XYZ file of N, CA and C in Angstrom:
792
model
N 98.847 12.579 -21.775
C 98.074 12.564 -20.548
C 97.204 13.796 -20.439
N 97.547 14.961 -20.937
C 97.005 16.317 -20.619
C 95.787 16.398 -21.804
N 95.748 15.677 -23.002
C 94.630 15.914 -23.726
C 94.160 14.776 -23.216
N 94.210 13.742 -23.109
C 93.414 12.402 -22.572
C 92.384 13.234 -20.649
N 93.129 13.349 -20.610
C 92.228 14.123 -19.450
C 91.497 15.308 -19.559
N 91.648 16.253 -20.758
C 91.075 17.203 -21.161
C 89.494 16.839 -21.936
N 89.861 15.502 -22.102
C 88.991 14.944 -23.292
C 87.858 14.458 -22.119
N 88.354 14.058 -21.182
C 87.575 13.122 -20.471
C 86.917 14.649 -19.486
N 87.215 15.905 -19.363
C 86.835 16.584 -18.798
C 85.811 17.011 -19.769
N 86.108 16.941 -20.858
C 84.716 17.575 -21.709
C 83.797 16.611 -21.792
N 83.899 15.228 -21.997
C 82.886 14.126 -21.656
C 81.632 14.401 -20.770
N 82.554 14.341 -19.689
C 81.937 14.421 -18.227
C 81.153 15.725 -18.217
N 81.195 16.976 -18.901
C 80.005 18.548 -18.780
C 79.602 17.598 -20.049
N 79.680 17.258 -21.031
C 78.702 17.096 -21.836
C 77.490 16.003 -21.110
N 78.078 14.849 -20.661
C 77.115 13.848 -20.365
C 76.175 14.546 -18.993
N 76.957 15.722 -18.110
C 75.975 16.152 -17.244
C 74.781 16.916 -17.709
N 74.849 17.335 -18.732
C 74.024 18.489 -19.210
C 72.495 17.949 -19.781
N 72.641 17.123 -20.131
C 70.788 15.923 -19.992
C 70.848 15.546 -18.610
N 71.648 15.049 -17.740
C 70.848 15.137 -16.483
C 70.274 16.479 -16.232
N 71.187 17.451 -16.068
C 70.461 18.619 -15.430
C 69.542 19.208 -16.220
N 69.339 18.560 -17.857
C 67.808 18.890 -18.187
C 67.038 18.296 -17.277
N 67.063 16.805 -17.721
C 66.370 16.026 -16.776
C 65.760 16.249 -15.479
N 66.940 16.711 -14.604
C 66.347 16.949 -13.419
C 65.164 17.947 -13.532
N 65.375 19.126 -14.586
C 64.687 20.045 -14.780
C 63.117 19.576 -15.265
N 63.327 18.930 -15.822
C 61.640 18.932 -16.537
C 60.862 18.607 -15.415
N 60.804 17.566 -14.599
C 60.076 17.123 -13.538
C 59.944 18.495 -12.922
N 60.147 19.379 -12.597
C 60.069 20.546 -12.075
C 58.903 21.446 -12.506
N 59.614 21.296 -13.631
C 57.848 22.083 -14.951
C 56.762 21.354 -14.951
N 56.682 19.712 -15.501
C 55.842 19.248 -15.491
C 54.885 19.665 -14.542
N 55.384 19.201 -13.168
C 54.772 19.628 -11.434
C 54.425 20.774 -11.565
N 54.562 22.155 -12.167
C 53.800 22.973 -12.145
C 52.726 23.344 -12.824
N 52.953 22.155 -14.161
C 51.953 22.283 -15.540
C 50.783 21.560 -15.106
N 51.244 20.505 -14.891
C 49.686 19.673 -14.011
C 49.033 20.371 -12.933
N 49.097 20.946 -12.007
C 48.302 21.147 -11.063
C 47.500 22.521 -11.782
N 47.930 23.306 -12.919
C 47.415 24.487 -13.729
C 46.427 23.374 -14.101
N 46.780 22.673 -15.288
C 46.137 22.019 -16.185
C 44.302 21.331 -15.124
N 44.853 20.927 -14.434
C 43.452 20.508 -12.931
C 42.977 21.546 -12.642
N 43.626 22.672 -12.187
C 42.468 24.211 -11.881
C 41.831 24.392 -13.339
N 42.166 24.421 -14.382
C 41.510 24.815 -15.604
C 40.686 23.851 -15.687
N 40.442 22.977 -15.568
C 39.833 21.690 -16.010
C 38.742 21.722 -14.982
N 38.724 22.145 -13.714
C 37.887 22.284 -12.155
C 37.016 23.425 -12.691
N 37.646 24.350 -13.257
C 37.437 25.759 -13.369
C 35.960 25.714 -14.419
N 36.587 24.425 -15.374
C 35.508 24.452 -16.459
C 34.349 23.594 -16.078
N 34.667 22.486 -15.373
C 33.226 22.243 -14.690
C 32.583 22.677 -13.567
N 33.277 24.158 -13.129
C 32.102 24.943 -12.336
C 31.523 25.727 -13.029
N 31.929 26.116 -14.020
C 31.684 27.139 -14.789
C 30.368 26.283 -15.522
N 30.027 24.889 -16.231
C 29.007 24.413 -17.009
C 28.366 24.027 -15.953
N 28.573 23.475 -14.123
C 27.854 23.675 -13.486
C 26.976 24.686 -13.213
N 27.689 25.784 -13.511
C 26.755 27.151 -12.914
C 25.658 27.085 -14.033
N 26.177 26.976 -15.360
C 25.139 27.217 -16.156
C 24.007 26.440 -15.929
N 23.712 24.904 -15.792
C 23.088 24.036 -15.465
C 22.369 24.341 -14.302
N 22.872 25.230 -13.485
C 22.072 25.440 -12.096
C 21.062 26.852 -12.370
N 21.508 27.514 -13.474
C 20.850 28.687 -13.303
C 19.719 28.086 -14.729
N 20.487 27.308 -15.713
C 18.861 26.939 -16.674
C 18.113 26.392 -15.858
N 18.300 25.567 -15.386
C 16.878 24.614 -14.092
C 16.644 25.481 -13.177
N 17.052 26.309 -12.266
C 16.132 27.662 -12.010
C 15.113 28.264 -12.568
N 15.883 28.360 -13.980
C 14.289 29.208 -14.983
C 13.379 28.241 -15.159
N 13.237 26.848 -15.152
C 12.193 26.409 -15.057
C 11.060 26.030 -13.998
N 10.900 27.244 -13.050
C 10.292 27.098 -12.444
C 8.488 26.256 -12.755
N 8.216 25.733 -11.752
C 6.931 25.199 -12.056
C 5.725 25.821 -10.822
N 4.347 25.804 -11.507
C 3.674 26.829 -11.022
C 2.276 25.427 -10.661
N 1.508 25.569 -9.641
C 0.826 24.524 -8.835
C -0.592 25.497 -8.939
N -1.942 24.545 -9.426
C -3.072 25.833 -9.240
C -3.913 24.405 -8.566
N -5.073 24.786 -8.180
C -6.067 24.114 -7.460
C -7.393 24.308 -8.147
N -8.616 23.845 -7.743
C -9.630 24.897 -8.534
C -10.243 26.162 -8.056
N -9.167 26.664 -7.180
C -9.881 28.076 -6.331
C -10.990 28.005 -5.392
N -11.436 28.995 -4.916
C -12.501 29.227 -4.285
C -13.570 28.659 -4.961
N -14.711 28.100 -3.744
C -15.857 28.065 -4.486
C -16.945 28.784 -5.090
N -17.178 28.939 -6.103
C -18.044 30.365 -6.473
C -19.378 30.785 -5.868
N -19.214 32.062 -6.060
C -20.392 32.339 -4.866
C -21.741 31.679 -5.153
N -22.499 31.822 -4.476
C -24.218 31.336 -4.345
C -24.942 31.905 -4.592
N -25.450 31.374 -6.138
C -26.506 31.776 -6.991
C -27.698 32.531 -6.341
N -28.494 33.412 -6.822
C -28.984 34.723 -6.160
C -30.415 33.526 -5.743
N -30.569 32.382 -6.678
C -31.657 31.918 -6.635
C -30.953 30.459 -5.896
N -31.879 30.023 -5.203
C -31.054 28.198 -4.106
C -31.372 27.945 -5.046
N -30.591 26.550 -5.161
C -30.538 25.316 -6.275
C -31.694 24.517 -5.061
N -32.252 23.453 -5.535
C -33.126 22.402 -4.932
C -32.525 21.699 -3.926
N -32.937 21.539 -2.828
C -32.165 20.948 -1.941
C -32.403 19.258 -2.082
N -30.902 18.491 -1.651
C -30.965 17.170 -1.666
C -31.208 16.279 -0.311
N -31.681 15.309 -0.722
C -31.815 14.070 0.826
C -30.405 13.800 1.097
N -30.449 12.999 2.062
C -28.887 12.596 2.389
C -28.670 11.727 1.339
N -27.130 11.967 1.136
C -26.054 11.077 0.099
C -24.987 10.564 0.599
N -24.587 9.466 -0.111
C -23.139 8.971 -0.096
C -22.670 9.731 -1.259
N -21.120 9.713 -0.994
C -20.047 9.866 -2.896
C -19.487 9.173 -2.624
N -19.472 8.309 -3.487
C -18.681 6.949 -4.231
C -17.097 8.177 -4.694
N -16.280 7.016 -4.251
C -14.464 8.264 -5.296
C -14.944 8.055 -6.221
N -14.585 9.364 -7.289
C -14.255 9.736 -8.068
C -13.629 9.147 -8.960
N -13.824 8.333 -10.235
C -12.597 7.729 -10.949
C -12.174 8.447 -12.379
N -11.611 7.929 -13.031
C -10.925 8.691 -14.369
C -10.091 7.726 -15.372
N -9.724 8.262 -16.615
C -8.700 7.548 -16.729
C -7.762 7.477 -16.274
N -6.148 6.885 -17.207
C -5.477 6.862 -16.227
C -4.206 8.120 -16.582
N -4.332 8.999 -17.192
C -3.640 9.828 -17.285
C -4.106 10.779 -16.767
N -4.836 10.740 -15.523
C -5.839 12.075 -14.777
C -4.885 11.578 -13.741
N -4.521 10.350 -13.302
C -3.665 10.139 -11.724
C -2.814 11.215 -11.540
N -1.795 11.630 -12.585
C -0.643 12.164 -12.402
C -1.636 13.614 -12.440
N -0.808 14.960 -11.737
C -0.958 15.619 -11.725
C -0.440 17.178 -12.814
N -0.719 16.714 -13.984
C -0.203 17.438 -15.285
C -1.306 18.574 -15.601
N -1.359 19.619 -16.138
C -2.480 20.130 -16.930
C -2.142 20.180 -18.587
N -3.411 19.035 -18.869
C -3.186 18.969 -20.030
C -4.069 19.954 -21.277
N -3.607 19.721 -22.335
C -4.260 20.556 -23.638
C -4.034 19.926 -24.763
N -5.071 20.102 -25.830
C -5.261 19.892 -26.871
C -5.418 20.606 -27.954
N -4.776 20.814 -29.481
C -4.280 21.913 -30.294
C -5.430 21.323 -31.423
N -6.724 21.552 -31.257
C -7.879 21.392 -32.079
C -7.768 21.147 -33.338
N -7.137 22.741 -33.672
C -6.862 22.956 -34.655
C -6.146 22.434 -35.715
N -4.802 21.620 -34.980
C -3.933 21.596 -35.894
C -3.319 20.045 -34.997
N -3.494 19.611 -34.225
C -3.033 18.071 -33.767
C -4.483 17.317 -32.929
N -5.635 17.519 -33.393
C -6.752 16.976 -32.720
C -6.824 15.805 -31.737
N -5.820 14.738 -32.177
C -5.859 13.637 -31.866
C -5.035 13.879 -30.772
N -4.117 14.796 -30.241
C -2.679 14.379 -29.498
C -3.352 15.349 -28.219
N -3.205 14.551 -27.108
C -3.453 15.330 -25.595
C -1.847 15.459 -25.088
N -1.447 16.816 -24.322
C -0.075 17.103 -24.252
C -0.283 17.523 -22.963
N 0.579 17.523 -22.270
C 1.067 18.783 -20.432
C 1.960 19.627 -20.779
N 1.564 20.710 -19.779
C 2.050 21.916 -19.680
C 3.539 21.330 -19.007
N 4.450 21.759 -19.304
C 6.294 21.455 -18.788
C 6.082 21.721 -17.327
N 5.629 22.832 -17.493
C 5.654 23.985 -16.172
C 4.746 24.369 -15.327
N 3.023 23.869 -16.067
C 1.749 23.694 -15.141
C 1.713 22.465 -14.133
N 1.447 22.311 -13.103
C 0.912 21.678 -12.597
C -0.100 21.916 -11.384
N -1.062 20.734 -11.420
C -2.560 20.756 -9.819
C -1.402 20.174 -9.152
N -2.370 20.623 -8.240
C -1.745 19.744 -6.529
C -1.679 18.849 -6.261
N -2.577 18.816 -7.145
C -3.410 16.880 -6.692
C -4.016 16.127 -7.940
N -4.110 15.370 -8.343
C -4.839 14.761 -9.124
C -6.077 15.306 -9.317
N -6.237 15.246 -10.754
C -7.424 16.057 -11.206
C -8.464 15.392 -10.780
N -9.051 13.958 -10.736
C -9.852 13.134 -9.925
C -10.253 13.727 -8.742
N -8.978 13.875 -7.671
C -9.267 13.828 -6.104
C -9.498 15.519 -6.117
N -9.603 16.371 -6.577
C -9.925 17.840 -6.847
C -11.095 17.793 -7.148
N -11.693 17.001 -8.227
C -13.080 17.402 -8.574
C -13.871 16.228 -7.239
N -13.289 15.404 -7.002
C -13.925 14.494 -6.231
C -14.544 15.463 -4.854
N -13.088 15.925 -4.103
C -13.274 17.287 -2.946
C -14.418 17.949 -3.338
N -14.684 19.139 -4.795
C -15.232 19.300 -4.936
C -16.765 19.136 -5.102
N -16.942 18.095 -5.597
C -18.641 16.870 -5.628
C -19.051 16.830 -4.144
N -18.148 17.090 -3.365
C -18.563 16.219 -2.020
C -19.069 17.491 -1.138
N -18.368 18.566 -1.479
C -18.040 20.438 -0.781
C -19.885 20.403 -1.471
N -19.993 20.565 -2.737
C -21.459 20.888 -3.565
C -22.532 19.910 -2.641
N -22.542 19.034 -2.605
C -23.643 18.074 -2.221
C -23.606 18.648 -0.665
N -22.558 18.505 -0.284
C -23.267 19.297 1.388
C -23.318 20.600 1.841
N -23.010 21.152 0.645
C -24.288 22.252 0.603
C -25.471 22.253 0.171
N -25.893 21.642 -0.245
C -27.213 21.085 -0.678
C -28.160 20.293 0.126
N -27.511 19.773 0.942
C -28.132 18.403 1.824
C -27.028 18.261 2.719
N -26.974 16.901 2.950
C -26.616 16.315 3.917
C -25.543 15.042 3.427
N -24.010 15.346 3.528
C -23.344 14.497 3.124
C -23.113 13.567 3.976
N -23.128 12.032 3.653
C -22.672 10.995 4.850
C -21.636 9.911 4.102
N -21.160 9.760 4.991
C -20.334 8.729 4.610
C -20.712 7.521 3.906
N -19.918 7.355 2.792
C -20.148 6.178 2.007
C -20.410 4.328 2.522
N -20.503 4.237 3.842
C -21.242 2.900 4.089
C -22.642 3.398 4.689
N -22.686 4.162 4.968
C -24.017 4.116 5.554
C -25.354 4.117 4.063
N -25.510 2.939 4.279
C -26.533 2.126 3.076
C -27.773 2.590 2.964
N -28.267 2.981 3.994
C -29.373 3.602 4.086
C -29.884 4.981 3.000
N -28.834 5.250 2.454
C -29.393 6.298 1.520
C -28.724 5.955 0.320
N -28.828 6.987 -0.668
C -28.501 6.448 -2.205
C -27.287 7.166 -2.505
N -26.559 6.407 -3.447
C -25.155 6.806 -3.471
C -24.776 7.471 -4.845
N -24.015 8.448 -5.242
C -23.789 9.028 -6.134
C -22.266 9.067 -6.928
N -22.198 8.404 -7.856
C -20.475 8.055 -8.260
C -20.451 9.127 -9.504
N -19.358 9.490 -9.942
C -18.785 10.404 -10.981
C -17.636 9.640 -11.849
N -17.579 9.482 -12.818
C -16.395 9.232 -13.634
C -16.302 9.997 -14.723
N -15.221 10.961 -14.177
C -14.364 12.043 -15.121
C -13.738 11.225 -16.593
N -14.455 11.858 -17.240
C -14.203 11.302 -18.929
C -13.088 12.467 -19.725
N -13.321 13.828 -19.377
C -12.310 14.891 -20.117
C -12.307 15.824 -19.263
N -10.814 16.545 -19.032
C -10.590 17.330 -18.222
C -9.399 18.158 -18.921
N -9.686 18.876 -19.761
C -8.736 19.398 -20.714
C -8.614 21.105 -21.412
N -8.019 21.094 -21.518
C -7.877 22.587 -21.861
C -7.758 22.435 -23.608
N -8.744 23.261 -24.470
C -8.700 22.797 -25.719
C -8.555 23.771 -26.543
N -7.762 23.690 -27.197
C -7.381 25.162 -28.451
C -7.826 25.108 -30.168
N -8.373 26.290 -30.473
C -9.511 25.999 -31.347
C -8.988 26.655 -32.142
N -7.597 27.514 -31.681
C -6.723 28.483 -32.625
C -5.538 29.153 -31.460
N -4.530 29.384 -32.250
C -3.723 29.930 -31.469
C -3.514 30.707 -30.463
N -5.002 31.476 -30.290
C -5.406 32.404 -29.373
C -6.264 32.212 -28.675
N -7.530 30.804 -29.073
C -8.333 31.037 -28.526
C -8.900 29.536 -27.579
N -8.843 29.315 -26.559
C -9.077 27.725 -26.340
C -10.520 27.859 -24.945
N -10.997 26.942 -24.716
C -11.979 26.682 -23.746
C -11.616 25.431 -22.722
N -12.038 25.612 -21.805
C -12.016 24.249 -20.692
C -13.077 23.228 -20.366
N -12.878 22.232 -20.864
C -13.802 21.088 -21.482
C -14.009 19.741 -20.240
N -14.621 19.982 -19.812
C -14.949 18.884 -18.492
C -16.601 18.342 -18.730
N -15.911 16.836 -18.959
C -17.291 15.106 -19.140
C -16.815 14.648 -18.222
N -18.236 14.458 -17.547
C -18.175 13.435 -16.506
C -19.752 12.396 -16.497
N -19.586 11.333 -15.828
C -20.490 10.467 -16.569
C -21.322 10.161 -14.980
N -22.293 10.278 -14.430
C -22.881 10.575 -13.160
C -23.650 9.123 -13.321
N -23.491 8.404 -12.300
C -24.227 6.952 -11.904
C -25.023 7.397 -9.870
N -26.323 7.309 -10.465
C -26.780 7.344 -9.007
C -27.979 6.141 -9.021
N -27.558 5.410 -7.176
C -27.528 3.575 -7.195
C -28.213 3.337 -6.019
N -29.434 2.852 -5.922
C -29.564 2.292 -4.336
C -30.297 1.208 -4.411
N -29.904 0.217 -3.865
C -30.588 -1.176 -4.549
C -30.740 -1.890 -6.111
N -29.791 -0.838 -6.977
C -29.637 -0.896 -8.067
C -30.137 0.899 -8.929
N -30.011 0.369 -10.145
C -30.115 1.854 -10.811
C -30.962 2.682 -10.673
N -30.585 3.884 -10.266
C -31.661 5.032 -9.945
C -31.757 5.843 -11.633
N -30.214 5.993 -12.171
C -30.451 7.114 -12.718
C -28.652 6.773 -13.568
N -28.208 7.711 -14.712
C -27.409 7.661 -15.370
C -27.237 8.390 -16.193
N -25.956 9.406 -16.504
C -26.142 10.909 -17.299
C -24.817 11.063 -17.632
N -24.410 11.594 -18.701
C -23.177 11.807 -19.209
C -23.266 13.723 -19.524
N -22.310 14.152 -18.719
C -22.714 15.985 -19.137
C -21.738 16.441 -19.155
N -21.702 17.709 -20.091
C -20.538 18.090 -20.884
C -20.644 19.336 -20.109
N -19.889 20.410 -19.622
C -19.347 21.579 -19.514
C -18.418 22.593 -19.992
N -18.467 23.247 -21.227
C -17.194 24.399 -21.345
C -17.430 26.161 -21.466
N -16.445 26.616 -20.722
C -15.980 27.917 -20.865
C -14.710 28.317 -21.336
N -15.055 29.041 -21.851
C -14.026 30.325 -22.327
C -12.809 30.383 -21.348
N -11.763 30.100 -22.023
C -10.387 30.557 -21.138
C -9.832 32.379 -21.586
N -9.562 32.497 -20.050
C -9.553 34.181 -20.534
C -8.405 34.382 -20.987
N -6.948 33.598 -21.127
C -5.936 33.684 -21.931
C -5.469 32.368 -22.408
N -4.915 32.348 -23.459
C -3.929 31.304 -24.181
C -3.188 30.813 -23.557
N -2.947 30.252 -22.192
C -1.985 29.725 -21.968
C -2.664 28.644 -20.566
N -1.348 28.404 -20.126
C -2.040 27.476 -18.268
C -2.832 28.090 -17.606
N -2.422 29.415 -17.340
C -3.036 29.770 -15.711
C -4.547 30.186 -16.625
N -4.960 30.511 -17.715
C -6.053 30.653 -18.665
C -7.015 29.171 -19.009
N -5.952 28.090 -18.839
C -6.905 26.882 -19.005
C -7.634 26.821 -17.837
N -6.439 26.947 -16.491
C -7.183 26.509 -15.099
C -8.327 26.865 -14.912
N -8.293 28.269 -14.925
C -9.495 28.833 -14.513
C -10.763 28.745 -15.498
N -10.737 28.413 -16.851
C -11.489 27.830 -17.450
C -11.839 26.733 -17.331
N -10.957 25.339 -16.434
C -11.330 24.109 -16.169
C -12.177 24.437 -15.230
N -11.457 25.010 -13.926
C -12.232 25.309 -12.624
C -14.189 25.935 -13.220
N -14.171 26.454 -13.544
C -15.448 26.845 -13.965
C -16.665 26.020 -14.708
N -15.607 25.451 -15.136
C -16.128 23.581 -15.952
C -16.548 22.694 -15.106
N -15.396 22.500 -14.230
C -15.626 21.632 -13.150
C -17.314 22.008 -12.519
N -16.898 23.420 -12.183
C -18.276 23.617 -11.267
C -19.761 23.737 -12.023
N -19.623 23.925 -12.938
C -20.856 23.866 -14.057
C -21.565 22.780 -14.005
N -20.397 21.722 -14.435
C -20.900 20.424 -14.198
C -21.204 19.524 -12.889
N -20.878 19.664 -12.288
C -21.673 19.148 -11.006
C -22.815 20.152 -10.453
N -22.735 21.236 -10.544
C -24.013 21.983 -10.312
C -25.462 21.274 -11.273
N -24.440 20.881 -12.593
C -25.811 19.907 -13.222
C -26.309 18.708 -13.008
N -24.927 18.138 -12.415
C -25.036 16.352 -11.650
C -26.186 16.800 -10.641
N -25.743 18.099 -9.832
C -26.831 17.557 -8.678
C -27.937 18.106 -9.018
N -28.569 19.219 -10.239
C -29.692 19.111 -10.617
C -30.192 18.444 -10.914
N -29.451 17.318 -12.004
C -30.350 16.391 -12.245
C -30.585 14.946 -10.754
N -29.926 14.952 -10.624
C -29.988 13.782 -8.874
C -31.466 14.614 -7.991
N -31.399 15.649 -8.352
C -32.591 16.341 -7.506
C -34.015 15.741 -8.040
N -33.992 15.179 -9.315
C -35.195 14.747 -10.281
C -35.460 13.210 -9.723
N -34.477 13.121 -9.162
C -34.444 10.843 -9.083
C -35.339 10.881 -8.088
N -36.142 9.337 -7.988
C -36.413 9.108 -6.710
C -35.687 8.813 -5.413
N -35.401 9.900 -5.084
C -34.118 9.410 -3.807
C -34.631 9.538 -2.607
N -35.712 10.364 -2.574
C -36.238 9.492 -0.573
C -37.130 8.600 -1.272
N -37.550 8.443 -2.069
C -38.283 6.658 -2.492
C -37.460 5.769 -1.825
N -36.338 5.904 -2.772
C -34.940 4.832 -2.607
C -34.893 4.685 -1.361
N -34.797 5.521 -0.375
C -34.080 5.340 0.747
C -35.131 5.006 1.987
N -36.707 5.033 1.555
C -37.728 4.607 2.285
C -37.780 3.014 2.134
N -37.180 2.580 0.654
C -36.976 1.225 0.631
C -36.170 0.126 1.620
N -35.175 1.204 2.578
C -34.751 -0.206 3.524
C -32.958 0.277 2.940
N -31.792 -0.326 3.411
C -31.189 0.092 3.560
C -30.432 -0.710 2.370
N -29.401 -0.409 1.748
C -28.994 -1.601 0.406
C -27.762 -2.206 0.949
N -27.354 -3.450 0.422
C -25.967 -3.839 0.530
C -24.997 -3.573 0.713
N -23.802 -3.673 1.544
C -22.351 -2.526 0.992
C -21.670 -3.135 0.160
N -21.822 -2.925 -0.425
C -20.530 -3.752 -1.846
C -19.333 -4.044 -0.890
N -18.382 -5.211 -1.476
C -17.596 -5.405 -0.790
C -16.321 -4.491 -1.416
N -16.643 -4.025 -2.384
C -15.447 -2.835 -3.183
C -16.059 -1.483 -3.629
N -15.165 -0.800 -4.066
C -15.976 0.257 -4.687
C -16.987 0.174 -6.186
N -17.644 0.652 -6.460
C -18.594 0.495 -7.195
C -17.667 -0.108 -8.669
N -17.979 -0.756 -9.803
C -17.179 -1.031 -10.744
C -16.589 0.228 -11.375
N -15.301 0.238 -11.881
C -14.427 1.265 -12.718
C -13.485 0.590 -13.355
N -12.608 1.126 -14.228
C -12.035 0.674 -14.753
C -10.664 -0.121 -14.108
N -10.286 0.277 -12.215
C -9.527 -0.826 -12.048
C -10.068 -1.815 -11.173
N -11.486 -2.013 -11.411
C -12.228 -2.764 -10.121
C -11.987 -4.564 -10.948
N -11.704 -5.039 -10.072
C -11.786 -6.723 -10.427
C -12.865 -7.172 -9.736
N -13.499 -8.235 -10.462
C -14.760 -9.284 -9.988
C -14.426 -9.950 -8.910
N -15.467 -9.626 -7.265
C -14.501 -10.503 -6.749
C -15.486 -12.012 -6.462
N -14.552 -13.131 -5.620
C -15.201 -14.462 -5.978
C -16.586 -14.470 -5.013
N -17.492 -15.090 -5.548
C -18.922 -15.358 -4.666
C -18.578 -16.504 -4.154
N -19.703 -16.738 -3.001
C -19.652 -17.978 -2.424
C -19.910 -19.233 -3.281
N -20.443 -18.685 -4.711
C -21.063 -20.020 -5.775
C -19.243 -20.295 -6.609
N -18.516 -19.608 -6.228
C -17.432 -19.549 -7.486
C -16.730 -20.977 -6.710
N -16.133 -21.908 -7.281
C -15.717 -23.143 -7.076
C -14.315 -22.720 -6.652
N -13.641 -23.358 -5.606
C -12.186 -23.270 -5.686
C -11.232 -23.727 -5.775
N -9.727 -23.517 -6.155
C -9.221 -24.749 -7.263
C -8.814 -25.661 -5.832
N -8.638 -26.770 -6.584
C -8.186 -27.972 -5.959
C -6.566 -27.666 -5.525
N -6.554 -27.808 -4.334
C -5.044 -27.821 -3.980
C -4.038 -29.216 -4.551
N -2.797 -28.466 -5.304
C -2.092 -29.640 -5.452
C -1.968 -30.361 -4.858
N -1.796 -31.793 -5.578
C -1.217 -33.385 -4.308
C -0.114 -33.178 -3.923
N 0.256 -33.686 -2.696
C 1.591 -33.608 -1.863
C 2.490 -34.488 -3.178
């Protein structure tokens, strides 16, 4: 009886001794997990921060075409009253990018600055501009009033162009249509200057100077047209759209037939 119960007393501490592991581990675990989650929290604030402070450094920088430059010591010719037709372009002028071209060494490929950008569409900038020039010159009016002759622009290149690693110019075509009762006149003119550094804020101000070159020549030459002829002629049509461009659609005349409505 005394070893049969001795036996069964050693049983009984042996078989307790995995429970009271047992009980034990759940204990550790519970403290290993909630470590294991702060380290794990810890590491995605930590690649957060980094992520917040690289997109910081990429700040992006907004230019316009500046002031308008001062007034030539000599007046330019003064104009009759005008309309401006908008401004059109292609279609990579909508977005507001400043782009460039590596002459030298990728001729074919037009690229944007990461980090340059206009305010506005390069279109509605030079457009502001065309409209600021002409009424200083004359007398700007609003585009229905028919009575005088109207002057449209379509921006062909507006680019910043590099001829070497150091050295690039600002290259602005625009293609000048002036219309009253039909064609007055039609001119395609090129403008470039010298950018005073290699980089964005060096294109801008080389575009800006482009920009203004060339419409200072639009409205020299518009000064040559017959435009109070035109406008002694009587007053012209209003188009029912803007003048044709590249997103203008034909619209239907009263001669255009219309389809037959399906049968019930």
């Amino acid at each position: 009886m005394t070893q049969v119960s001795a036996l069964a007393r050693l049983s009984t501490r042996r078989t307790a001794r995995p429970h009271a592991a047992s009980d034990a581990a759940p204990g550790i675990a519970g403290r290993v997990a909630p470590m294991a989650r702060l380290a794990a929290l810890a590491l995605l604030a930590a690649l957060a921060g980094c992520s917040v402070f690289s997109s910081g450094s990429q700040s992006t920088t907004t230019y316009d075409l500046g002031p308008l430059a001062a007034a030539p010591s000599q007046a330019p010719a003064r104009l009759p009253k005008l309309r401006v037709a908008e401004t059109d372009g292609p279609t990579w002028m909508d977005g507001r990018g400043v782009y460039y071209r590596l002459q030298y060494t990728q001729a074919q490929r037009l690229q944007a600055y990461s980090t340059q950008r206009w305010v506005d569409a390069p279109t509605r900038l030079f457009d502001d501009r065309l409209r600021d020039a002409v009424s200083g010159r004359g007398a700007l009016t609003w585009y229905g009033d028919t009575s005088v002759p109207a002057i449209k622009v379509d921006l062909l290149g507006f680019e910043q162009v590099f001829d070497s690693p150091t050295s690039s110019r600002g290259v602005v075509r625009a293609r000048a249509t002036v219309f009253h009762k039909g064609l007055l006149g039609q001119k395609t003119f090129v403008a470039e200057q010298p950018a005073p550094s290699a980089d964005g804020a060096g294109g801008v101000k080389a575009l800006s100077a482009s920009a203004d070159a060339v419409i200072a020549a639009i409205l020299d030459w518009a000064a040559t047209l017959p435009l109070e002829v035109a406008a002694a002629s009587g007053p012209a049509q209003l188009p029912r759209a803007n003048p044709p461009a590249r997103d203008a659609v034909p619209l239907p005349t009263a001669q255009t037939p219309k389809p037959t409505p399906p049968r019930p």
